[in-house]
Amino acid sequence: MTSRDLVEEMDGVPMNDTSPLPVLPAVASRLLTAEQFQRLADVPPEIEWFANLGNKATRRAYENALGDFMKFTGIVKPEEFRGVTRAHVIAWRDDLVQRALSGMTVRHRLAALSSLFESLCEKNAVTHNPVKGVKRPPVECYEGKTPALGDHQARKLLDAPDGASIKGKRDRALLATLLYHALRREELCRLKVKDFKHERRGVPHLKVFGKGGKIRYVPLHPAASGLIGDYLEIAGHGADDAGALFRPLRNNCTTGGLERAITPDAVYKLVRQYSTALGFAIGAHALRATAATNALDHQADIAKVQEWLGHANIATTRIYDHRKTRPEDSPTFKVAY
């Protein structure tokens, strides 16, 4: 079979030399000018890779990492990345270590650079990834890094807001949503009113938009459901299905008014304020660790907890498993004289 025979087989309809060329459908109007079309065609793959990063936090972290590498190496143009060798990467790694950056920070920056070169390899812009084979600095064990509250502390935190005010009702509902469902701050801030009203097999669920655009459905805890209902009733936006579930209390017309969602930074400050007043200053992420630890303490299957947390790798879930570090289980308390 000749190459032409193969083409004919793939096309499904044999063609002879006199066959007319297929006519493309006419386009009424083009949105891109010829100049814009050519400019996009000429975009370097390095810029294309960065533009394709969807997560804002990832973009920010990668931008910081690559900016640091460019400053170290003197790279100005995107195309200059193609001349980078493993020696350049090793020199940069050693400089990061000498600046007393943590092992995890160094690893994250190397991972960002490696991600760029993996993309360039796919585009055939470079022959190999120079970051591969570069030794990463050791890091401390993750276990126990994020503090988890005890049950008595979690109950105090849930009761801390004033339940009579709209702010208190919102804050109680917000804290309950974090403590009973182990959501990330960003996931909580993305919740719409309609995401609180889902049912699956007759059981109320939260529709959670997680990292990487992944969606998961988390059964709604009855305690949290009641507190959210109380908050929506007094706040008055329970019928605004497309609006944000948790909102700031002050109206600011320049940033979208009361329809906008509370920010992750505001959630952090809220948790920090209440916990500090109770004598244990923590951030919002500690509530995620608390929920995961509590579920595991009560015999929840770790694979189910992994799915519940939205982790791609169960190794990440094990970071939240604080069962081995419970003080009451320490041999210290087994010593008797």
Short mmCIF file of C-alpha atoms in Angstrom, two decimals:
data_model
loop_
_atom_site.label_atom_id
_atom_site.label_comp_id
_atom_site.label_asym_id
_atom_site.label_seq_id
_atom_site.Cartn_x
_atom_site.Cartn_y
_atom_site.Cartn_z
CA MET A 1 0.00 0.00 0.00
CA THR A 2 1.33 3.43 -0.93
CA SER A 3 1.13 6.52 1.22
CA ARG A 4 -1.70 7.78 -0.99
CA ASP A 5 -3.60 4.52 -0.49
CA LEU A 6 -3.22 4.98 3.26
CA VAL A 7 -4.58 8.49 3.10
CA GLU A 8 -7.54 7.27 1.07
CA GLU A 9 -8.26 4.53 3.59
CA MET A 10 -8.10 7.01 6.48
CA ASP A 11 -10.34 9.45 4.68
CA GLY A 12 -12.91 6.79 4.02
CA VAL A 13 -13.56 7.96 0.47
CA PRO A 14 -11.00 7.18 -2.30
CA MET A 15 -9.87 10.27 -4.18
CA ASN A 16 -8.42 10.54 -7.67
CA ASP A 17 -6.28 13.33 -9.00
CA THR A 18 -9.30 15.24 -10.32
CA SER A 19 -11.23 15.20 -7.07
CA PRO A 20 -12.08 18.72 -5.95
CA LEU A 21 -10.63 19.97 -2.70
CA PRO A 22 -13.10 20.12 0.19
CA VAL A 23 -14.69 23.52 0.63
CA LEU A 24 -14.33 24.97 4.12
CA PRO A 25 -17.40 26.65 5.57
CA ALA A 26 -17.43 30.38 5.08
CA VAL A 27 -16.71 32.48 8.15
CA ALA A 28 -19.00 35.50 8.50
CA SER A 29 -16.49 37.55 10.44
CA ARG A 30 -13.22 36.84 12.20
CA LEU A 31 -12.66 37.92 15.77
CA LEU A 32 -8.89 37.94 15.43
CA THR A 33 -7.21 40.25 12.99
CA ALA A 34 -4.46 38.82 10.79
CA GLU A 35 -1.92 40.64 12.94
CA GLN A 36 -3.37 39.19 16.17
CA PHE A 37 -3.46 35.72 14.65
CA GLN A 38 0.20 35.89 13.70
CA ARG A 39 1.18 37.35 17.06
CA LEU A 40 -0.46 34.42 18.89
CA ALA A 41 1.20 31.97 16.52
CA ASP A 42 4.56 33.46 17.47
CA VAL A 43 4.05 33.21 21.26
CA PRO A 44 7.07 31.44 22.80
CA PRO A 45 6.21 28.11 24.45
CA GLU A 46 7.55 29.45 27.76
CA ILE A 47 4.89 32.18 27.79
CA GLU A 48 2.25 29.72 26.58
CA TRP A 49 3.05 27.37 29.47
CA PHE A 50 2.62 30.12 32.06
CA ALA A 51 -0.59 31.41 30.47
CA ASN A 52 -2.07 27.91 30.67
CA LEU A 53 -1.74 27.73 34.46
CA GLY A 54 -5.31 27.96 35.69
CA ASN A 55 -4.90 28.18 39.47
CA LYS A 56 -4.13 31.71 40.69
CA ALA A 57 -2.11 30.49 43.68
CA THR A 58 -0.04 28.23 41.44
CA ARG A 59 0.56 31.05 38.97
CA ARG A 60 1.71 33.33 41.78
CA ALA A 61 4.04 30.70 43.27
CA TYR A 62 5.51 29.77 39.87
CA GLU A 63 5.94 33.41 38.93
CA ASN A 64 7.93 34.02 42.12
CA ALA A 65 10.06 30.92 41.56
CA LEU A 66 10.86 31.63 37.92
CA GLY A 67 11.45 35.30 38.65
CA ASP A 68 14.03 34.30 41.22
CA PHE A 69 15.72 31.93 38.76
CA MET A 70 15.77 34.57 36.01
CA LYS A 71 17.30 37.10 38.38
CA PHE A 72 19.97 34.58 39.44
CA THR A 73 20.89 33.54 35.90
CA GLY A 74 20.37 36.89 34.19
CA ILE A 75 17.72 35.52 31.83
CA VAL A 76 15.74 38.31 30.16
CA LYS A 77 14.00 36.69 27.19
CA PRO A 78 11.84 33.55 27.39
CA GLU A 79 13.91 31.86 24.69
CA GLU A 80 16.99 32.01 26.92
CA PHE A 81 15.55 29.24 29.10
CA ARG A 82 16.49 26.82 26.31
CA GLY A 83 20.18 27.33 27.09
CA VAL A 84 19.84 26.34 30.74
CA THR A 85 21.90 23.35 31.86
CA ARG A 86 21.86 21.20 34.98
CA ALA A 87 24.88 23.16 36.25
CA HIS A 88 22.79 26.35 36.23
CA VAL A 89 20.04 24.63 38.21
CA ILE A 90 22.48 23.19 40.77
CA ALA A 91 24.08 26.61 41.26
CA TRP A 92 20.64 28.15 41.82
CA ARG A 93 19.67 25.41 44.27
CA ASP A 94 22.85 26.01 46.27
CA ASP A 95 22.14 29.74 46.32
CA LEU A 96 18.63 29.12 47.65
CA VAL A 97 20.03 26.92 50.41
CA GLN A 98 22.66 29.53 51.33
CA ARG A 99 19.86 32.07 51.70
CA ALA A 100 18.54 29.87 54.51
CA LEU A 101 15.29 29.09 52.73
CA SER A 102 13.49 26.03 54.07
CA GLY A 103 13.97 22.71 52.36
CA MET A 104 10.33 22.68 51.29
CA THR A 105 10.60 26.15 49.73
CA VAL A 106 13.65 25.06 47.73
CA ARG A 107 11.84 21.92 46.58
CA HIS A 108 8.79 23.94 45.51
CA ARG A 109 10.93 26.33 43.46
CA LEU A 110 12.73 23.48 41.75
CA ALA A 111 9.36 21.87 41.02
CA ALA A 112 8.15 25.07 39.36
CA LEU A 113 11.21 25.20 37.12
CA SER A 114 10.87 21.50 36.34
CA SER A 115 7.24 22.01 35.32
CA LEU A 116 8.34 24.61 32.76
CA PHE A 117 10.96 22.32 31.25
CA GLU A 118 8.56 19.38 31.10
CA SER A 119 6.30 21.57 28.99
CA LEU A 120 9.20 22.64 26.78
CA CYS A 121 10.13 18.99 26.26
CA GLU A 122 6.59 18.25 25.10
CA LYS A 123 6.85 21.14 22.63
CA ASN A 124 10.26 19.88 21.41
CA ALA A 125 11.72 23.24 22.37
CA VAL A 126 14.41 21.49 24.45
CA THR A 127 15.80 17.96 24.35
CA HIS A 128 15.65 17.26 28.09
CA ASN A 129 14.65 18.62 31.48
CA PRO A 130 17.81 19.93 33.23
CA VAL A 131 16.07 19.90 36.62
CA LYS A 132 15.83 16.11 36.56
CA GLY A 133 18.61 14.55 38.55
CA VAL A 134 19.19 17.66 40.67
CA LYS A 135 19.07 16.54 44.29
CA ARG A 136 16.46 18.22 46.43
CA PRO A 137 17.32 19.24 49.99
CA PRO A 138 15.82 17.10 52.74
CA VAL A 139 12.72 18.30 54.55
CA GLU A 140 11.36 17.62 57.97
CA CYS A 141 8.59 15.10 58.30
CA TYR A 142 5.24 16.68 57.53
CA GLU A 143 3.52 14.77 60.31
CA GLY A 144 2.23 17.08 63.00
CA LYS A 145 3.18 20.30 61.22
CA THR A 146 -0.38 21.60 61.01
CA PRO A 147 -1.84 21.72 64.54
CA ALA A 148 -5.10 19.92 65.15
CA LEU A 149 -7.44 21.07 67.92
CA GLY A 150 -8.69 18.83 70.65
CA ASP A 151 -12.42 18.13 70.78
CA HIS A 152 -12.93 20.53 73.71
CA GLN A 153 -11.12 23.31 71.82
CA ALA A 154 -13.23 22.74 68.70
CA ARG A 155 -16.43 22.99 70.76
CA LYS A 156 -15.23 26.23 72.36
CA LEU A 157 -14.43 27.66 68.94
CA LEU A 158 -17.88 26.79 67.60
CA ASP A 159 -19.51 28.49 70.58
CA ALA A 160 -17.27 31.57 70.52
CA PRO A 161 -19.29 33.80 68.12
CA ASP A 162 -22.28 35.69 69.49
CA GLY A 163 -25.27 33.72 68.23
CA ALA A 164 -27.66 36.69 68.48
CA SER A 165 -26.07 38.92 65.83
CA ILE A 166 -25.91 38.44 62.06
CA LYS A 167 -22.11 38.41 62.29
CA GLY A 168 -22.20 35.81 65.02
CA LYS A 169 -24.59 33.59 63.08
CA ARG A 170 -22.46 33.88 59.95
CA ASP A 171 -19.26 33.13 61.84
CA ARG A 172 -20.77 30.12 63.61
CA ALA A 173 -22.02 28.73 60.31
CA LEU A 174 -18.65 29.39 58.67
CA LEU A 175 -16.65 27.73 61.46
CA ALA A 176 -19.02 24.75 61.46
CA THR A 177 -18.64 24.36 57.70
CA LEU A 178 -14.86 24.23 58.09
CA LEU A 179 -14.82 21.97 61.15
CA TYR A 180 -17.42 19.47 59.95
CA HIS A 181 -16.38 19.24 56.28
CA ALA A 182 -12.61 19.88 56.26
CA LEU A 183 -12.81 22.46 53.48
CA ARG A 184 -9.95 24.64 52.33
CA ARG A 185 -10.46 28.41 52.73
CA GLU A 186 -10.70 28.86 48.97
CA GLU A 187 -13.29 26.08 48.71
CA LEU A 188 -15.45 27.69 51.39
CA CYS A 189 -15.25 31.08 49.67
CA ARG A 190 -16.35 29.55 46.34
CA LEU A 191 -19.56 28.10 47.80
CA LYS A 192 -22.76 29.46 46.29
CA VAL A 193 -26.14 29.35 48.02
CA LYS A 194 -27.24 26.63 45.57
CA ASP A 195 -24.21 24.52 46.53
CA PHE A 196 -25.74 24.18 50.00
CA LYS A 197 -29.01 22.78 48.60
CA HIS A 198 -27.86 19.62 46.81
CA GLU A 199 -29.28 16.21 47.62
CA ARG A 200 -27.87 12.83 46.67
CA ARG A 201 -29.91 9.75 47.54
CA GLY A 202 -32.06 11.91 49.78
CA VAL A 203 -29.09 13.17 51.82
CA PRO A 204 -28.16 16.90 51.78
CA HIS A 205 -24.73 17.54 50.28
CA LEU A 206 -22.34 20.41 49.71
CA LYS A 207 -21.09 20.83 46.17
CA VAL A 208 -17.41 21.72 46.61
CA PHE A 209 -15.18 23.16 43.89
CA GLY A 210 -11.69 22.00 44.78
CA LYS A 211 -8.18 22.32 43.43
CA GLY A 212 -7.59 21.83 39.73
CA GLY A 213 -11.26 22.43 38.91
CA LYS A 214 -12.28 19.15 40.57
CA ILE A 215 -15.80 18.92 41.96
CA ARG A 216 -16.74 16.71 44.89
CA TYR A 217 -19.96 16.25 46.83
CA VAL A 218 -19.61 16.18 50.62
CA PRO A 219 -22.51 15.06 52.84
CA LEU A 220 -23.76 18.04 54.84
CA HIS A 221 -23.42 17.62 58.60
CA PRO A 222 -26.77 18.26 60.38
CA ALA A 223 -25.17 20.65 62.90
CA ALA A 224 -23.64 22.75 60.12
CA SER A 225 -26.86 22.61 58.08
CA GLY A 226 -28.86 24.12 60.93
CA LEU A 227 -26.35 26.90 61.53
CA ILE A 228 -26.17 27.76 57.81
CA GLY A 229 -29.97 27.86 57.67
CA ASP A 230 -30.09 30.25 60.64
CA TYR A 231 -27.49 32.49 58.99
CA LEU A 232 -29.29 32.61 55.63
CA GLU A 233 -32.60 33.40 57.33
CA ILE A 234 -31.26 36.45 59.14
CA ALA A 235 -28.95 37.52 56.29
CA GLY A 236 -31.81 37.38 53.78
CA HIS A 237 -30.02 35.93 50.75
CA GLY A 238 -31.24 32.35 51.04
CA ALA A 239 -33.14 32.65 47.75
CA ASP A 240 -30.15 34.04 45.84
CA ASP A 241 -29.02 30.66 44.54
CA ALA A 242 -26.31 32.04 42.25
CA GLY A 243 -24.90 34.33 44.96
CA ALA A 244 -22.11 33.63 47.41
CA LEU A 245 -23.07 31.60 50.48
CA PHE A 246 -20.75 33.36 52.95
CA ARG A 247 -20.54 37.11 52.44
CA PRO A 248 -18.85 40.09 54.08
CA LEU A 249 -21.07 42.22 56.28
CA ARG A 250 -20.09 45.62 54.92
CA ASN A 251 -21.28 46.87 51.57
CA ASN A 252 -18.51 48.01 49.27
CA CYS A 253 -19.84 49.09 45.89
CA THR A 254 -16.37 49.27 44.35
CA THR A 255 -15.79 45.53 44.83
CA GLY A 256 -19.18 44.07 44.07
CA GLY A 257 -21.26 44.88 47.14
CA LEU A 258 -22.80 42.31 49.44
CA GLU A 259 -23.20 39.80 46.59
CA ARG A 260 -19.47 39.10 46.60
CA ALA A 261 -18.00 36.27 48.66
CA ILE A 262 -15.95 36.59 51.79
CA THR A 263 -12.24 36.38 50.94
CA PRO A 264 -9.81 33.63 52.02
CA ASP A 265 -7.80 36.28 53.87
CA ALA A 266 -10.90 37.34 55.81
CA VAL A 267 -11.58 33.71 56.73
CA TYR A 268 -8.03 33.35 58.06
CA LYS A 269 -8.36 36.52 60.14
CA LEU A 270 -11.74 35.41 61.47
CA VAL A 271 -10.42 32.05 62.67
CA ARG A 272 -7.31 33.70 64.05
CA GLN A 273 -9.33 36.26 66.02
CA TYR A 274 -11.64 33.76 67.70
CA SER A 275 -8.92 31.20 68.43
CA THR A 276 -6.55 33.83 69.86
CA ALA A 277 -9.26 35.02 72.24
CA LEU A 278 -9.63 31.41 73.42
CA GLY A 279 -5.90 31.05 74.03
CA PHE A 280 -4.83 28.94 71.03
CA ALA A 281 -3.94 31.06 68.04
CA ILE A 282 -4.39 29.02 64.85
CA GLY A 283 -5.10 29.56 61.17
CA ALA A 284 -8.00 28.26 59.11
CA HIS A 285 -5.99 25.31 57.79
CA ALA A 286 -5.80 23.90 61.33
CA LEU A 287 -9.56 23.36 61.18
CA ARG A 288 -9.10 21.15 58.13
CA ALA A 289 -6.48 19.16 60.03
CA THR A 290 -8.80 18.99 63.04
CA ALA A 291 -11.68 17.61 61.00
CA ALA A 292 -9.50 15.02 59.29
CA THR A 293 -7.89 13.94 62.55
CA ASN A 294 -11.25 13.71 64.31
CA ALA A 295 -12.70 11.58 61.52
CA LEU A 296 -9.69 9.24 61.63
CA ASP A 297 -9.85 9.06 65.43
CA HIS A 298 -13.41 7.83 65.08
CA GLN A 299 -12.44 4.98 62.75
CA ALA A 300 -13.10 6.67 59.40
CA ASP A 301 -11.37 4.79 56.58
CA ILE A 302 -8.31 6.75 55.44
CA ALA A 303 -9.20 6.14 51.76
CA LYS A 304 -12.61 7.72 52.39
CA VAL A 305 -10.93 10.62 54.19
CA GLN A 306 -8.67 11.07 51.17
CA GLU A 307 -11.71 11.40 48.91
CA TRP A 308 -13.43 13.65 51.45
CA LEU A 309 -10.46 16.03 51.56
CA GLY A 310 -10.09 16.04 47.78
CA HIS A 311 -6.52 14.68 47.81
CA ALA A 312 -5.10 13.13 44.67
CA ASN A 313 -2.54 11.13 46.66
CA ILE A 314 -3.20 9.28 49.91
CA ALA A 315 0.32 10.24 51.07
CA THR A 316 -0.98 13.80 51.41
CA THR A 317 -3.86 12.55 53.54
CA ARG A 318 -1.44 10.87 55.92
CA ILE A 319 -0.06 14.32 56.76
CA TYR A 320 -3.34 14.99 58.53
CA ASP A 321 -3.28 11.70 60.43
CA HIS A 322 -2.31 12.84 63.92
CA ARG A 323 -3.33 9.63 65.63
CA LYS A 324 0.29 8.59 66.18
CA THR A 325 1.09 11.88 67.91
CA ARG A 326 -1.69 11.89 70.50
CA PRO A 327 -0.08 12.94 73.82
CA GLU A 328 -2.23 10.54 75.82
CA ASP A 329 -0.68 7.60 73.95
CA SER A 330 2.91 8.64 74.68
CA PRO A 331 5.10 6.29 76.73
CA THR A 332 5.72 9.34 78.93
CA PHE A 333 2.41 8.67 80.65
CA LYS A 334 3.17 4.98 81.04
CA VAL A 335 6.17 5.68 83.27
CA ALA A 336 5.39 5.19 86.97
CA TYR A 337 7.72 5.30 90.00
#
